[in-house]
Protein backbone atom coordinates (compact mmCIF):
# COMPACT_ATOMS: atom_id res chain seq x y z
CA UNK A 1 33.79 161.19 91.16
CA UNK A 2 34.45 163.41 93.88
CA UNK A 3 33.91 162.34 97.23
CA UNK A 4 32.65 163.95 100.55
CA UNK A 5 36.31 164.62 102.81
CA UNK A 6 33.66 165.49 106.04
CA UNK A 7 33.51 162.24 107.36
CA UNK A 8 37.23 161.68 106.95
CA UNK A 9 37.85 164.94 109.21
CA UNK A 10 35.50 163.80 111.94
CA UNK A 11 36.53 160.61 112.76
CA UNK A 12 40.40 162.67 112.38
CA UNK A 13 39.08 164.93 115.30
CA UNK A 14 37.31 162.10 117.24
CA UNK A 15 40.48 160.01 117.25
CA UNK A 16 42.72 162.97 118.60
CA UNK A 17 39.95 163.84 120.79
CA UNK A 18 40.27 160.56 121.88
CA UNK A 19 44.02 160.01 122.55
CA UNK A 20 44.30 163.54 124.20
CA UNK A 21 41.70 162.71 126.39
CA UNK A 22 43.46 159.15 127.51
CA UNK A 23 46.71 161.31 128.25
CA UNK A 24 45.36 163.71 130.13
CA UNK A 25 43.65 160.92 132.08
CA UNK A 26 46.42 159.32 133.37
CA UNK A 27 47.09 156.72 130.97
CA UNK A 28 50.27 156.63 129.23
CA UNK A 29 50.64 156.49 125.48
CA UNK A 30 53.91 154.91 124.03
CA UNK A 31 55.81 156.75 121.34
CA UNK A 32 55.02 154.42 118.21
CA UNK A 33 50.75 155.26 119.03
CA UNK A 34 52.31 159.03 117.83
CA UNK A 35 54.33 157.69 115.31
CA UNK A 36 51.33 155.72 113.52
CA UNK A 37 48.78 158.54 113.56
CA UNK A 38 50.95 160.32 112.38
CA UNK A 39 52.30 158.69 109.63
CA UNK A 40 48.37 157.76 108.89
CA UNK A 41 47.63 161.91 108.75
CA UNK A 42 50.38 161.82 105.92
CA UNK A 43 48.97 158.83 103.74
CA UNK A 44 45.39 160.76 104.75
CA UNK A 45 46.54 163.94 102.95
CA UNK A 46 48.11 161.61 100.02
CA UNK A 47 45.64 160.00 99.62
CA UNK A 48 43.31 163.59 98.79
CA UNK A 49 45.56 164.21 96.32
CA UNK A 50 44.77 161.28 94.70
CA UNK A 51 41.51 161.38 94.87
CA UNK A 52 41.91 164.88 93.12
CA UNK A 53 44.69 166.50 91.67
CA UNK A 54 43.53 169.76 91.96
CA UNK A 55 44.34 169.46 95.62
CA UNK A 56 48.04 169.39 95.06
CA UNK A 57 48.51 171.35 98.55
CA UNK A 58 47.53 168.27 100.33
CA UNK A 59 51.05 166.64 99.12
CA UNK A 60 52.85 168.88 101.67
CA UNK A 61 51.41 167.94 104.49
CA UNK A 62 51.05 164.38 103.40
CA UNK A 63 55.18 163.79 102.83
CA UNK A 64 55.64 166.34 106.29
CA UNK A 65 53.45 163.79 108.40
CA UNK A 66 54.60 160.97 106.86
CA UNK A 67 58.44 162.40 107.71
CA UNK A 68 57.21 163.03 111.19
CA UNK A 69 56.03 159.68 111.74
CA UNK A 70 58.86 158.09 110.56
CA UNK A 71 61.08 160.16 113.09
CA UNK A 72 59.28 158.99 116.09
CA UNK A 73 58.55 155.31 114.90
CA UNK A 74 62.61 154.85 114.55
CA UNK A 75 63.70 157.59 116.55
CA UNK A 76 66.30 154.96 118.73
CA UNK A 77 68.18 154.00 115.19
CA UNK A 78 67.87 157.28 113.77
CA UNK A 79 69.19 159.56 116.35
CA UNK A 80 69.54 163.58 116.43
CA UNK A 81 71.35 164.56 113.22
CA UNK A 82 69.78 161.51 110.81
CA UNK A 83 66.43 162.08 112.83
CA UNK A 84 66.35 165.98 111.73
CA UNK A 85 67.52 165.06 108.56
CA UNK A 86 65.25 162.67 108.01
CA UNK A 87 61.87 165.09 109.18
CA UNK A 88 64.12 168.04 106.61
CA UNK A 89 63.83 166.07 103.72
CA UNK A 90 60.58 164.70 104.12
CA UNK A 91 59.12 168.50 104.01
CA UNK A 92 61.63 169.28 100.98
CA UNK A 93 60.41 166.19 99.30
CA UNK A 94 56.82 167.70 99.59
CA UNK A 95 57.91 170.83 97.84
CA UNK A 96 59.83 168.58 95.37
CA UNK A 97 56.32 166.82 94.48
CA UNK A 98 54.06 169.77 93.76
CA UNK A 99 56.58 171.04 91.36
CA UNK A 100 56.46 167.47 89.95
CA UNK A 101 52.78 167.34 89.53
CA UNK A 102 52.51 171.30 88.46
CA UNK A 103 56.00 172.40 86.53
CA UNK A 104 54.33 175.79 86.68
CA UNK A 105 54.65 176.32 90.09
CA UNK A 106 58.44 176.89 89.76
CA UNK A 107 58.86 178.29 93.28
CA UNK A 108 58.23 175.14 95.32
CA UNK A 109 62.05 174.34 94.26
CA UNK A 110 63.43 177.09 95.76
CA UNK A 111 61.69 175.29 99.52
CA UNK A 112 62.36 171.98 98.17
CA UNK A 113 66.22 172.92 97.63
CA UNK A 114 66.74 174.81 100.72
CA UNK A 115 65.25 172.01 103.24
CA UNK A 116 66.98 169.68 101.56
CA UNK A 117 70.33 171.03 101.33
CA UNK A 118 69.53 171.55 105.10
CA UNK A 119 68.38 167.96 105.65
CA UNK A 120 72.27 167.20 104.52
CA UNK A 121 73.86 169.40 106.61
CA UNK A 122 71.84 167.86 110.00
CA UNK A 123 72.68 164.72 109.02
CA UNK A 124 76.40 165.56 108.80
CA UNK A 125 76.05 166.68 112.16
CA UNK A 126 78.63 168.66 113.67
CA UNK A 127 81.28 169.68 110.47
CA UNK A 128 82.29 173.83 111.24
CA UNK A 129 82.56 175.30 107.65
CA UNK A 130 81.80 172.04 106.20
CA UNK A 131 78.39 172.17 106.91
CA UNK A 132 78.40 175.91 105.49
CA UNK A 133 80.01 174.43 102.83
CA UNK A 134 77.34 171.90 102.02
CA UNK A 135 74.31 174.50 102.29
CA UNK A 136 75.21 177.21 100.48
CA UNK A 137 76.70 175.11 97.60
CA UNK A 138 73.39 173.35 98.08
CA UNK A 139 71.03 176.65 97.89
CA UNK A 140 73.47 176.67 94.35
CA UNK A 141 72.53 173.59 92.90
CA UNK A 142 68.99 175.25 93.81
CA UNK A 143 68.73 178.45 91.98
CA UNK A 144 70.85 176.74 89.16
CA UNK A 145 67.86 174.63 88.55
CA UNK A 146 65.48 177.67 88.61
CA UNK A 147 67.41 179.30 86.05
CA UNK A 148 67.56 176.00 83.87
CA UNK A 149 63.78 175.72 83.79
CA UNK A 150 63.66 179.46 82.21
CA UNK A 151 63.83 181.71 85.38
CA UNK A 152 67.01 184.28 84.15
CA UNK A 153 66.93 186.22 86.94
CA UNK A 154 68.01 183.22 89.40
CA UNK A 155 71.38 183.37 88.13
CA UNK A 156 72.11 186.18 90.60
CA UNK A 157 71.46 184.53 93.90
CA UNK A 158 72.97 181.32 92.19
CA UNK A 159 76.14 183.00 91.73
CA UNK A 160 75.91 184.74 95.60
CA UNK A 161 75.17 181.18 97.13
CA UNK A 162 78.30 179.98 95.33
CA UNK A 163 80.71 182.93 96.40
CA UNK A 164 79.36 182.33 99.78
CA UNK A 165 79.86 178.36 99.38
CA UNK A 166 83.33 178.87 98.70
CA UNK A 167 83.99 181.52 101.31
CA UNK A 168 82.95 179.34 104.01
CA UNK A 169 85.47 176.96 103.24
CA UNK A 170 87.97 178.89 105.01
CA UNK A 171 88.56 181.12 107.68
CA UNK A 172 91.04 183.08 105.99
CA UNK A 173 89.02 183.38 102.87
CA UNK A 174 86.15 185.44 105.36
CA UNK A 175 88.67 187.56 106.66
CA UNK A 176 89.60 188.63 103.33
CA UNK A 177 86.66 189.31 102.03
CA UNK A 178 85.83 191.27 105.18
CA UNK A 179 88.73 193.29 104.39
CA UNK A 180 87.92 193.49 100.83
CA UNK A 181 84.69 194.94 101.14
CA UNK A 182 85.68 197.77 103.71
CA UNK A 183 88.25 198.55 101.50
CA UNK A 184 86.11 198.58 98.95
CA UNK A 185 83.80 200.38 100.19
CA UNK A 186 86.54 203.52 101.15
CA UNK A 187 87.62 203.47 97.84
CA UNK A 188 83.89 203.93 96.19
CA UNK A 189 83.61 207.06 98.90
CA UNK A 190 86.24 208.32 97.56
CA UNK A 191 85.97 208.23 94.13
CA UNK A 192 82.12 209.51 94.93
CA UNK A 193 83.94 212.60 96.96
CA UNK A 194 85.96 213.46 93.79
CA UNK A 195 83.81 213.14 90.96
CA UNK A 196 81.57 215.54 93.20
CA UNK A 197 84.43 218.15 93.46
CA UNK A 198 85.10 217.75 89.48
CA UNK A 199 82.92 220.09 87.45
CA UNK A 200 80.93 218.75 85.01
CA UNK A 201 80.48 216.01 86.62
CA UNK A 202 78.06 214.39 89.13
CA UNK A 203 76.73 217.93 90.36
CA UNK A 204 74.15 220.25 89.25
CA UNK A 205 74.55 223.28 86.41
CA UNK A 206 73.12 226.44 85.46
CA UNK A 207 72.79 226.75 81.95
CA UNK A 208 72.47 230.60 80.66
């Protein structure tokens, strides 16, 4: 039986309403207040999606809330890089559940891959092409799985993303493929400039 949401979203308003208007009075509100309405927004939105499938949006913002709430409830142990990581993942994961509730909805794994493989690389922190590295080999592993589930044409950017993984890994390896593609590209002018000068080829003919 489907129930009535209204009520749920008022006293939602009334007890932001509420806490906003405390602030702005004057009267401090510590950091773990945030972090448990926050959290309770996510297990709000999880729990519509329970009470309907049909409302398999709601598990976005239920797993991004619930990420944010955790970040600010254990912010102090958690710190920059795992704290980022941490909020990342939670959104990825929310991708990563519609496609587990609705396997038609093939795209969410594209958002679910990317944040995620991001979520890795904040919580390496700091690692120059490492951290490259770990993305684009990560944005890989993504449209690898796209193109397992039946989407062909996601071998393309799987192959780019791993070129690029491996390109990052060193300096010199950019520099050559910066040279590569110039060179490259003078070549393919040239051979463009010739076939044009050849006749019979590449240019237009009168026929009589």
């Amino acid at each position: 039986m489907k129930q009535n949401p209204q009520w749920m979203w008022g006293w939602i308003l009334v007890a932001l309403g509420g806490l906003f208007l405390l602030q702005n009075l004057g009267l401090p509100l510590v950091g773990w207040v945030w972090g448990l309405i926050f959290a309770a927004g996510g297990a709000i939105f999880l729990g519509l999606y329970q009470q309907e499938h049909a409302r398999w949006w709601a598990l976005i913002p239920g797993f991004t809330l619930l990420g944010l709430g955790i970040l600010i409830l254990f912010e102090p142990l958690l710190g920059d890089n795992l704290g980022g990581a941490v909020f990342l993942a939670a959104i990825g994961l929310g991708f990563l559940a519609v496609y587990y509730v609705r396997h038609d909805f093939w795209w969410a794994i594209i958002p679910s891959g990317t944040l995620l493989s991001a979520a890795v690389v904040a919580g390496q922190g700091n690692q120059g092409n490492a951290g490259g590295f770990l993305f684009f080999f990560g944005l890989t592993l993504t449209f690898a799985a796209v193109y397992l589930i039946g989407q062909r044409w996601a071998v393309f950017p799987a192959g780019a993303m791993l070129v690029l993984a491996l390109l990052t890994t060193t300096q010199t390896a950019h520099t050559a493929l910066t040279y590569l593609i110039s060179l490259g590209l003078v070549v393919a002018g040239v051979y463009l400039l010739r076939r044009g000068q050849t006749p019979g080829k590449g240019g237009t003919h009168e026929h009589g």
